[in-house]
Amino acid sequence: MAKKVLIVDDTISILDMLKDSLTSEGYEVETVNNSTKGLEMIKTDAYDIVLLDIQMPEMTGLEIISSLKDTSIIHTTKIVLMTASEIPSEDLTNLMKVGVAAWIRKPINLEILSGRLKTL
């Protein structure tokens, strides 16, 4: 059975690129370019992996994680943060403690992403 992936990012071109790449690798992929809708989808559907952009209008990826931290979702879904910025090691440690499985830098190298997802 294919792993089910949700990609939450406000940039359509990134959503399209990641969906094409991950679909070709056998993942079942859904995308959303609205963080509020993304949170709703995470809460109402079961995903194996969520790729989550940190910087989005309306609600940041970190705010989404904060709203999930007291739910079982944070323990059953692998969350991978996507960011163009460096994440300070202390912040990364804290994120891992609340359930973030991994992070990847933008622009995203598809080979690195593929390898990272295979380890989850």
Short mmCIF file of C-alpha atoms in Angstrom, two decimals:
data_model
loop_
_atom_site.label_atom_id
_atom_site.label_comp_id
_atom_site.label_asym_id
_atom_site.label_seq_id
_atom_site.Cartn_x
_atom_site.Cartn_y
_atom_site.Cartn_z
CA MET A 1 0.00 0.00 0.00
CA ALA A 2 1.34 3.42 -0.96
CA LYS A 3 2.18 5.89 1.76
CA LYS A 4 -0.25 8.79 1.84
CA VAL A 5 1.42 12.22 1.75
CA LEU A 6 -0.03 15.70 2.24
CA ILE A 7 2.00 18.68 1.05
CA VAL A 8 1.10 22.05 2.59
CA ASP A 9 2.79 25.03 0.91
CA ASP A 10 1.55 28.38 -0.36
CA THR A 11 3.65 28.18 -3.55
CA ILE A 12 1.83 26.32 -6.34
CA SER A 13 5.00 25.57 -8.32
CA ILE A 14 6.52 23.79 -5.30
CA LEU A 15 3.31 21.81 -4.76
CA ASP A 16 3.28 20.73 -8.41
CA MET A 17 6.98 19.78 -8.46
CA LEU A 18 6.77 17.76 -5.25
CA LYS A 19 3.50 16.07 -6.23
CA ASP A 20 4.93 14.98 -9.61
CA SER A 21 8.14 13.70 -8.03
CA LEU A 22 6.53 11.83 -5.14
CA THR A 23 3.72 10.38 -7.28
CA SER A 24 6.33 8.97 -9.67
CA GLU A 25 7.95 7.27 -6.66
CA GLY A 26 4.70 5.55 -5.73
CA TYR A 27 3.36 7.85 -3.01
CA GLU A 28 -0.32 8.80 -2.88
CA VAL A 29 -0.10 12.61 -2.79
CA GLU A 30 -2.55 15.38 -1.93
CA THR A 31 -1.65 19.07 -1.94
CA VAL A 32 -3.08 22.23 -0.44
CA ASN A 33 -1.87 25.83 -0.79
CA ASN A 34 -3.72 27.19 2.23
CA SER A 35 -2.40 26.58 5.74
CA THR A 36 -5.80 26.75 7.44
CA LYS A 37 -7.23 24.20 5.00
CA GLY A 38 -4.06 22.13 5.47
CA LEU A 39 -4.62 21.96 9.22
CA GLU A 40 -8.22 20.90 8.64
CA MET A 41 -7.08 18.15 6.24
CA ILE A 42 -4.45 16.90 8.70
CA LYS A 43 -7.08 16.68 11.43
CA THR A 44 -9.75 14.94 9.32
CA ASP A 45 -7.76 12.49 7.19
CA ALA A 46 -5.02 10.00 7.98
CA TYR A 47 -1.66 10.79 6.36
CA ASP A 48 1.56 8.87 6.77
CA ILE A 49 3.67 11.94 6.00
CA VAL A 50 2.98 15.69 5.95
CA LEU A 51 5.43 18.01 4.19
CA LEU A 52 4.83 21.36 5.84
CA ASP A 53 6.18 24.75 4.80
CA ILE A 54 7.16 26.90 7.76
CA GLN A 55 6.45 30.34 6.27
CA MET A 56 2.88 30.69 5.01
CA PRO A 57 0.26 33.42 5.26
CA GLU A 58 -2.67 32.92 7.64
CA MET A 59 -0.94 30.29 9.78
CA THR A 60 2.71 29.24 9.84
CA GLY A 61 3.84 25.63 9.82
CA LEU A 62 5.01 26.10 13.40
CA GLU A 63 1.53 27.26 14.42
CA ILE A 64 0.06 24.15 12.78
CA ILE A 65 2.46 21.96 14.76
CA SER A 66 1.56 23.81 17.95
CA SER A 67 -2.13 23.16 17.38
CA LEU A 68 -1.42 19.44 16.83
CA LYS A 69 1.00 18.86 19.70
CA ASP A 70 -1.65 17.63 22.13
CA THR A 71 -3.30 15.27 19.63
CA SER A 72 -2.50 11.70 18.63
CA ILE A 73 -1.86 12.96 15.08
CA ILE A 74 1.55 14.30 16.07
CA HIS A 75 2.55 10.76 17.10
CA THR A 76 1.08 8.86 14.14
CA THR A 77 2.00 11.19 11.27
CA LYS A 78 5.57 11.94 10.21
CA ILE A 79 5.90 15.72 9.81
CA VAL A 80 8.69 17.06 7.63
CA LEU A 81 9.26 20.82 7.76
CA MET A 82 10.29 22.70 4.63
CA THR A 83 12.11 25.99 5.05
CA ALA A 84 14.27 28.43 3.12
CA SER A 85 15.80 29.56 6.42
CA GLU A 86 18.24 27.88 8.75
CA ILE A 87 16.60 26.37 11.83
CA PRO A 88 18.67 27.02 14.97
CA SER A 89 19.72 23.72 16.57
CA GLU A 90 17.88 24.52 19.83
CA ASP A 91 14.65 25.17 17.91
CA LEU A 92 15.14 22.00 15.88
CA THR A 93 15.64 19.97 19.06
CA ASN A 94 12.42 21.40 20.50
CA LEU A 95 10.54 20.64 17.28
CA MET A 96 11.76 17.06 17.30
CA LYS A 97 10.54 16.73 20.91
CA VAL A 98 7.00 17.71 19.89
CA GLY A 99 6.88 15.33 16.95
CA VAL A 100 8.64 16.76 13.89
CA ALA A 101 10.34 13.84 12.13
CA ALA A 102 12.69 15.80 9.84
CA TRP A 103 13.28 19.03 7.99
CA ILE A 104 14.56 19.95 4.55
CA ARG A 105 15.95 23.18 3.11
CA LYS A 106 14.46 25.02 0.17
CA PRO A 107 15.15 25.00 -2.69
CA ILE A 108 14.37 21.32 -2.32
CA ASN A 109 16.74 18.76 -3.78
CA LEU A 110 14.40 15.97 -4.87
CA GLU A 111 17.01 13.24 -4.38
CA ILE A 112 17.64 14.35 -0.79
CA LEU A 113 13.90 14.55 -0.12
CA SER A 114 13.37 11.07 -1.57
CA GLY A 115 16.11 9.63 0.64
CA ARG A 116 14.79 11.37 3.71
CA LEU A 117 11.23 10.14 3.16
CA LYS A 118 12.40 6.55 2.68
CA THR A 119 13.88 6.62 6.19
CA LEU A 120 10.57 7.63 7.81
#
